[in-house]
């Protein structure tokens, strides 16, 4: 990127914020691809962020980031994703309701030199979605290096509204990503010193907009940082869409918090500002502590550089906006209403799931790894089996001092409440990411429709990519309840039985098992010739981890078997009593 204009000192004097910077580079607006056939080539590249330095980057059909895919609801689309890297990766369509084999999660890898060809019908409402890699333990690295792009879905409901939709003119994609660079100006994947803001991959960017109502499609594409968007001078704006569609009506705001993965469509009226400029900012000084980007994170244990990052807790500029000539056919008014979201009736709920977030290092630990219900992600373990068409409440309980943006694949949801109180107006539309604040409980409601596949799971996880890579993730399979065969195959993953400890033992040993779902549990001990020696358990149990103490004091030395059965599916292990 070249220096195109130099901001004047007079303009800088008007900006009295903690972090000054010069907006010198015209913002990159990604090219668009539309139609029903999309060719995406993941490739290596370089980008010139600092004069005299080439930063190694990754991109799709280019050096950095990828094209904006314009999809029409109802279209059947074919994606051809060609991986020219020497690394395996995946591409996930974040927010889109597609079958799990087309979703691009960590199981659907694209090995080097191959092309992945998913097809799907676009079922989601008009809004802003995005795509990014999702390889287990590599997501942060691949996204940081530059693989990510926008998806804009258009539909007939949105098309009849008087909204700006001239891409690149009055309808503008804005992805904000903070980055850390090393001395050679290469990206550092994990660093609390991510003090360089890139907007659409542009450092120190400016954007020309016409003097009229303009739509920004804001995406927080950062690894960890939350932004508290607002305009200099507290100029107000209207939020019109959330993650998965339009809101019922535009919501007047002066601040808009977006955590990693979240999107928002906003309308800003620049009609009376021709010839002026204004900054899009993050008012991070107002962020609640515990949210990455705020002044303090817990007591800071485990994040030594956090307090040295000048962006944390500061109000800083993100994008300089220059207001230019009004275009013909300009939108000049804000609509009074948009669509009607019909949230899901709570009376139809079949299942409520509770997800407890904890840190492996204890309550005050902010470095993780973080756990969901006491466990870390395993590629081989299905955490939930969800019957097709189930209506569910997920209750997210954050028992840590750091905020986690929770994301689920497959579905959009409606937030029911935050700590039992009402959801802010701008969070009442369809969502696929929700920031769960420290010690907060958030409940959402959703329905698992359309896609069941016994073999490919969907993910749910923290969208702090470092937390995700470190295992703050789980997976679920949506099952057709009538599909007995797949149910049978899947049942073993509903529970697990560990080797007893100690083994050999005398006379006590502990048998540990875990239930992922509620079930009828029996635990029995047999001798070598198959005689039943003891029944340790015979009852219905809730999900959880259990430890059973086994007393062999009345038995003779030898080999015994213990059999755990849940709903008639069994696992057997051997143990040795040595007296
Ligand atoms: Cu945006 Cu599972 O991710
Ligand atoms: Cu996703
Ligand atoms: Cu997290």
GROMACS .gro file of C-alpha atoms in nm, residues 27-298:
model
  272
   27UNK     CA    1  -0.884   0.158   0.228
   28UNK     CA    2  -0.890  -0.161   0.028
   29UNK     CA    3  -1.240  -0.262  -0.071
   30UNK     CA    4  -1.238  -0.633  -0.155
   31UNK     CA    5  -1.351  -0.730  -0.505
   32UNK     CA    6  -1.681  -0.908  -0.529
   33UNK     CA    7  -1.771  -1.246  -0.673
   34UNK     CA    8  -2.132  -1.326  -0.747
   35UNK     CA    9  -2.343  -1.580  -0.931
   36UNK     CA   10  -2.365  -1.945  -0.830
   37UNK     CA   11  -2.014  -2.069  -0.904
   38UNK     CA   12  -1.732  -1.944  -0.687
   39UNK     CA   13  -1.364  -2.013  -0.744
   40UNK     CA   14  -1.152  -1.943  -0.442
   41UNK     CA   15  -0.779  -2.004  -0.447
   42UNK     CA   16  -0.600  -1.997  -0.115
   43UNK     CA   17  -0.254  -1.866  -0.183
   44UNK     CA   18   0.065  -1.722  -0.041
   45UNK     CA   19   0.144  -1.356  -0.090
   46UNK     CA   20   0.321  -1.056   0.051
   47UNK     CA   21   0.188  -0.721   0.162
   48UNK     CA   22   0.368  -0.392   0.213
   49UNK     CA   23   0.250  -0.254   0.546
   50UNK     CA   24   0.579  -0.079   0.633
   51UNK     CA   25   0.799   0.085   0.373
   52UNK     CA   26   1.100  -0.131   0.305
   53UNK     CA   27   0.935  -0.445   0.441
   54UNK     CA   28   0.734  -0.718   0.275
   55UNK     CA   29   0.511  -0.901   0.520
   56UNK     CA   30   0.432  -1.261   0.433
   57UNK     CA   31   0.058  -1.290   0.410
   58UNK     CA   32  -0.203  -1.537   0.293
   59UNK     CA   33  -0.503  -1.454   0.082
   60UNK     CA   34  -0.775  -1.587  -0.137
   61UNK     CA   35  -0.744  -1.494  -0.504
   62UNK     CA   36  -0.488  -1.236  -0.390
   63UNK     CA   37  -0.218  -1.147  -0.141
   64UNK     CA   38  -0.433  -1.075   0.161
   65UNK     CA   39  -0.792  -1.149   0.265
   66UNK     CA   40  -1.040  -1.264   0.004
   67UNK     CA   41  -1.313  -1.143  -0.227
   68UNK     CA   42  -1.659  -1.057  -0.097
   69UNK     CA   43  -1.902  -1.329  -0.200
   70UNK     CA   44  -2.244  -1.193  -0.293
   71UNK     CA   45  -2.500  -1.468  -0.244
   72UNK     CA   46  -2.872  -1.462  -0.314
   73UNK     CA   47  -3.102  -1.640  -0.072
   74UNK     CA   48  -3.251  -1.944  -0.246
   75UNK     CA   49  -2.963  -1.989  -0.489
   76UNK     CA   50  -2.785  -2.321  -0.504
   77UNK     CA   51  -2.417  -2.238  -0.504
   78UNK     CA   52  -2.104  -2.432  -0.585
   79UNK     CA   53  -1.778  -2.342  -0.410
   80UNK     CA   54  -1.444  -2.454  -0.550
   81UNK     CA   55  -1.182  -2.395  -0.285
   82UNK     CA   56  -0.834  -2.467  -0.412
   83UNK     CA   57  -0.559  -2.487  -0.151
   84UNK     CA   58  -0.224  -2.394  -0.308
   85UNK     CA   59  -0.049  -2.370   0.029
   86UNK     CA   60   0.189  -2.632   0.165
   87UNK     CA   61  -0.033  -2.645   0.475
   88UNK     CA   62  -0.366  -2.817   0.522
   89UNK     CA   63  -0.649  -2.579   0.605
   90UNK     CA   64  -1.031  -2.557   0.593
   91UNK     CA   65  -1.278  -2.288   0.494
   92UNK     CA   66  -1.582  -2.235   0.713
   93UNK     CA   67  -1.885  -2.028   0.607
   94UNK     CA   68  -1.938  -1.853   0.937
   95UNK     CA   69  -2.306  -1.797   1.012
   96UNK     CA   70  -2.449  -1.985   0.714
   97UNK     CA   71  -2.698  -2.264   0.773
   98UNK     CA   72  -2.548  -2.547   0.567
   99UNK     CA   73  -2.510  -2.923   0.610
  100UNK     CA   74  -2.214  -3.018   0.832
  101UNK     CA   75  -2.017  -3.172   0.546
  102UNK     CA   76  -2.036  -2.834   0.367
  103UNK     CA   77  -1.968  -2.624   0.674
  104UNK     CA   78  -1.589  -2.635   0.659
  105UNK     CA   79  -1.525  -2.728   1.020
  106UNK     CA   80  -1.203  -2.895   1.141
  107UNK     CA   81  -1.304  -3.238   1.007
  108UNK     CA   82  -1.346  -3.114   0.651
  109UNK     CA   83  -0.985  -3.053   0.566
  110UNK     CA   84  -0.845  -2.926   0.237
  111UNK     CA   85  -0.503  -3.087   0.197
  112UNK     CA   86  -0.234  -2.897   0.006
  113UNK     CA   87  -0.281  -2.904  -0.368
  114UNK     CA   88  -0.644  -3.013  -0.353
  115UNK     CA   89  -0.978  -2.852  -0.423
  116UNK     CA   90  -1.278  -2.878  -0.194
  117UNK     CA   91  -1.612  -2.852  -0.371
  118UNK     CA   92  -1.905  -2.805  -0.135
  119UNK     CA   93  -2.248  -2.717  -0.272
  120UNK     CA   94  -2.535  -2.572  -0.078
  121UNK     CA   95  -2.853  -2.374  -0.100
  122UNK     CA   96  -2.836  -2.031   0.055
  123UNK     CA   97  -3.102  -2.040   0.326
  124UNK     CA   98  -3.005  -1.745   0.542
  125UNK     CA   99  -3.156  -1.402   0.553
  126UNK     CA  100  -2.994  -1.097   0.403
  127UNK     CA  101  -2.705  -0.997   0.626
  128UNK     CA  102  -2.328  -1.005   0.652
  129UNK     CA  103  -2.151  -1.335   0.708
  130UNK     CA  104  -1.789  -1.429   0.657
  131UNK     CA  105  -1.555  -1.713   0.575
  132UNK     CA  106  -1.233  -1.816   0.742
  133UNK     CA  107  -1.016  -2.124   0.810
  134UNK     CA  108  -1.106  -2.361   1.091
  135UNK     CA  109  -0.828  -2.617   1.118
  136UNK     CA  110  -0.798  -2.740   1.475
  137UNK     CA  111  -0.513  -2.562   1.658
  138UNK     CA  112  -0.436  -2.354   1.346
  139UNK     CA  113  -0.731  -2.121   1.317
  140UNK     CA  114  -0.562  -1.824   1.484
  141UNK     CA  115  -0.254  -1.864   1.267
  142UNK     CA  116  -0.437  -1.896   0.937
  143UNK     CA  117  -0.674  -1.610   1.007
  144UNK     CA  118  -0.394  -1.388   1.135
  145UNK     CA  119  -0.194  -1.443   0.818
  146UNK     CA  120  -0.486  -1.313   0.619
  147UNK     CA  121  -0.735  -1.581   0.517
  148UNK     CA  122  -1.082  -1.434   0.564
  149UNK     CA  123  -1.348  -1.273   0.353
  150UNK     CA  124  -1.698  -1.130   0.360
  151UNK     CA  125  -2.017  -1.300   0.253
  152UNK     CA  126  -2.309  -1.072   0.177
  153UNK     CA  127  -2.644  -1.244   0.149
  154UNK     CA  128  -2.920  -1.057  -0.030
  155UNK     CA  129  -3.287  -1.150  -0.027
  156UNK     CA  130  -3.621  -1.019  -0.148
  157UNK     CA  131  -3.729  -0.887   0.190
  158UNK     CA  132  -3.425  -0.668   0.215
  159UNK     CA  133  -3.439  -0.569  -0.150
  160UNK     CA  134  -3.767  -0.382  -0.110
  161UNK     CA  135  -3.635  -0.164   0.172
  162UNK     CA  136  -3.484   0.174   0.092
  163UNK     CA  137  -3.133   0.088   0.206
  164UNK     CA  138  -2.792   0.169   0.061
  165UNK     CA  139  -2.672  -0.129  -0.141
  166UNK     CA  140  -2.423   0.011  -0.389
  167UNK     CA  141  -2.121  -0.198  -0.290
  168UNK     CA  142  -1.806   0.004  -0.239
  169UNK     CA  143  -1.994   0.334  -0.264
  170UNK     CA  144  -2.265   0.354   0.002
  171UNK     CA  145  -2.260  -0.010   0.117
  172UNK     CA  146  -1.919  -0.078   0.262
  173UNK     CA  147  -1.763  -0.388   0.416
  174UNK     CA  148  -1.542  -0.297   0.711
  175UNK     CA  149  -1.341  -0.573   0.879
  176UNK     CA  150  -1.131  -0.464   1.174
  177UNK     CA  151  -0.833  -0.675   1.279
  178UNK     CA  152  -0.559  -0.593   1.525
  179UNK     CA  153  -0.215  -0.728   1.454
  180UNK     CA  154   0.125  -0.760   1.617
  181UNK     CA  155   0.437  -0.740   1.402
  182UNK     CA  156   0.785  -0.865   1.485
  183UNK     CA  157   1.104  -0.666   1.412
  184UNK     CA  158   1.105  -0.792   1.054
  185UNK     CA  159   0.746  -0.675   1.018
  186UNK     CA  160   0.608  -1.025   1.003
  187UNK     CA  161   0.280  -1.110   1.174
  188UNK     CA  162   0.300  -1.265   1.519
  189UNK     CA  163   0.015  -1.510   1.568
  190UNK     CA  164  -0.007  -1.492   1.942
  191UNK     CA  165   0.071  -1.169   2.111
  192UNK     CA  166  -0.093  -0.934   2.354
  193UNK     CA  167   0.093  -0.655   2.171
  194UNK     CA  168  -0.154  -0.642   1.882
  195UNK     CA  169  -0.146  -0.265   1.862
  196UNK     CA  170  -0.169  -0.217   1.485
  197UNK     CA  171  -0.521  -0.186   1.351
  198UNK     CA  172  -0.587  -0.308   0.999
  199UNK     CA  173  -0.916  -0.226   0.831
  200UNK     CA  174  -0.980  -0.446   0.529
  201UNK     CA  175  -0.610  -0.527   0.553
  202UNK     CA  176  -0.518  -0.159   0.525
  203UNK     CA  177  -0.298   0.010   0.783
  204UNK     CA  178  -0.375   0.375   0.863
  205UNK     CA  179  -0.675   0.374   0.632
  206UNK     CA  180  -0.905   0.640   0.503
  207UNK     CA  181  -1.233   0.593   0.324
  208UNK     CA  182  -1.425   0.832   0.101
  209UNK     CA  183  -1.802   0.820   0.145
  210UNK     CA  184  -2.074   1.026  -0.024
  211UNK     CA  185  -2.269   1.289   0.172
  212UNK     CA  186  -2.582   1.077   0.231
  213UNK     CA  187  -2.695   0.774   0.431
  214UNK     CA  188  -2.422   0.511   0.412
  215UNK     CA  189  -2.429   0.150   0.525
  216UNK     CA  190  -2.126  -0.003   0.696
  217UNK     CA  191  -2.107  -0.378   0.738
  218UNK     CA  192  -1.886  -0.404   1.045
  219UNK     CA  193  -1.708  -0.730   1.114
  220UNK     CA  194  -1.478  -0.790   1.405
  221UNK     CA  195  -1.225  -1.024   1.242
  222UNK     CA  196  -0.971  -0.998   1.522
  223UNK     CA  197  -0.826  -1.293   1.706
  224UNK     CA  198  -0.918  -1.168   2.053
  225UNK     CA  199  -0.988  -0.794   2.064
  226UNK     CA  200  -1.336  -0.650   2.119
  227UNK     CA  201  -1.417  -0.304   1.977
  228UNK     CA  202  -1.657  -0.052   2.120
  229UNK     CA  203  -1.741   0.125   1.795
  230UNK     CA  204  -1.851   0.484   1.783
  231UNK     CA  205  -1.779   0.799   1.588
  232UNK     CA  206  -1.567   1.091   1.701
  233UNK     CA  207  -1.777   1.351   1.876
  234UNK     CA  208  -2.030   1.080   1.962
  235UNK     CA  209  -2.210   1.115   1.631
  236UNK     CA  210  -2.501   0.874   1.644
  237UNK     CA  211  -2.589   0.601   1.397
  238UNK     CA  212  -2.847   0.326   1.351
  239UNK     CA  213  -2.789  -0.046   1.376
  240UNK     CA  214  -3.006  -0.226   1.120
  241UNK     CA  215  -2.872  -0.582   1.126
  242UNK     CA  216  -2.700  -0.824   1.357
  243UNK     CA  217  -2.522  -1.146   1.272
  244UNK     CA  218  -2.799  -1.334   1.094
  245UNK     CA  219  -3.037  -1.077   0.954
  246UNK     CA  220  -3.209  -0.741   0.983
  247UNK     CA  221  -3.349  -0.616   1.312
  248UNK     CA  222  -3.716  -0.527   1.344
  249UNK     CA  223  -3.631  -0.160   1.318
  250UNK     CA  224  -3.321   0.058   1.315
  251UNK     CA  225  -3.179   0.112   1.665
  252UNK     CA  226  -3.029   0.450   1.744
  253UNK     CA  227  -2.686   0.409   1.903
  254UNK     CA  228  -2.371   0.600   1.983
  255UNK     CA  229  -2.173   0.291   2.080
  256UNK     CA  230  -2.172  -0.060   1.940
  257UNK     CA  231  -1.969  -0.336   2.099
  258UNK     CA  232  -1.857  -0.616   1.869
  259UNK     CA  233  -1.656  -0.912   1.989
  260UNK     CA  234  -1.457  -1.139   1.756
  261UNK     CA  235  -1.680  -1.301   1.497
  262UNK     CA  236  -1.974  -1.064   1.544
  263UNK     CA  237  -2.113  -0.849   1.265
  264UNK     CA  238  -2.341  -0.549   1.256
  265UNK     CA  239  -2.493  -0.346   0.977
  266UNK     CA  240  -2.519   0.023   1.058
  267UNK     CA  241  -2.654   0.328   0.878
  268UNK     CA  242  -2.477   0.659   0.922
  269UNK     CA  243  -2.623   0.984   0.791
  270UNK     CA  244  -2.345   1.196   0.641
  271UNK     CA  245  -2.588   1.418   0.445
  272UNK     CA  246  -2.488   1.743   0.609
  273UNK     CA  247  -2.115   1.672   0.631
  274UNK     CA  248  -1.987   1.725   0.279
  275UNK     CA  249  -1.622   1.829   0.282
  276UNK     CA  250  -1.572   1.724   0.642
  277UNK     CA  251  -1.412   1.416   0.791
  278UNK     CA  252  -1.480   1.204   1.094
  279UNK     CA  253  -1.317   0.904   1.258
  280UNK     CA  254  -1.471   0.569   1.326
  281UNK     CA  255  -1.326   0.485   1.666
  282UNK     CA  256  -1.319   0.229   1.938
  283UNK     CA  257  -1.410   0.373   2.276
  284UNK     CA  258  -1.232   0.092   2.453
  285UNK     CA  259  -1.198   0.296   2.774
  286UNK     CA  260  -1.569   0.222   2.825
  287UNK     CA  261  -1.535  -0.156   2.788
  288UNK     CA  262  -1.601  -0.356   3.099
  289UNK     CA  263  -1.283  -0.499   3.248
  290UNK     CA  264  -1.237  -0.863   3.160
  291UNK     CA  265  -1.321  -0.804   2.794
  292UNK     CA  266  -1.006  -0.821   2.583
  293UNK     CA  267  -0.943  -0.464   2.475
  294UNK     CA  268  -1.050  -0.315   2.809
  295UNK     CA  269  -0.802  -0.162   3.051
  296UNK     CA  270  -0.774  -0.464   3.279
  297UNK     CA  271  -0.811  -0.834   3.231
  298UNK     CA  272  -0.866  -1.009   3.561
   0.00000   0.00000   0.00000
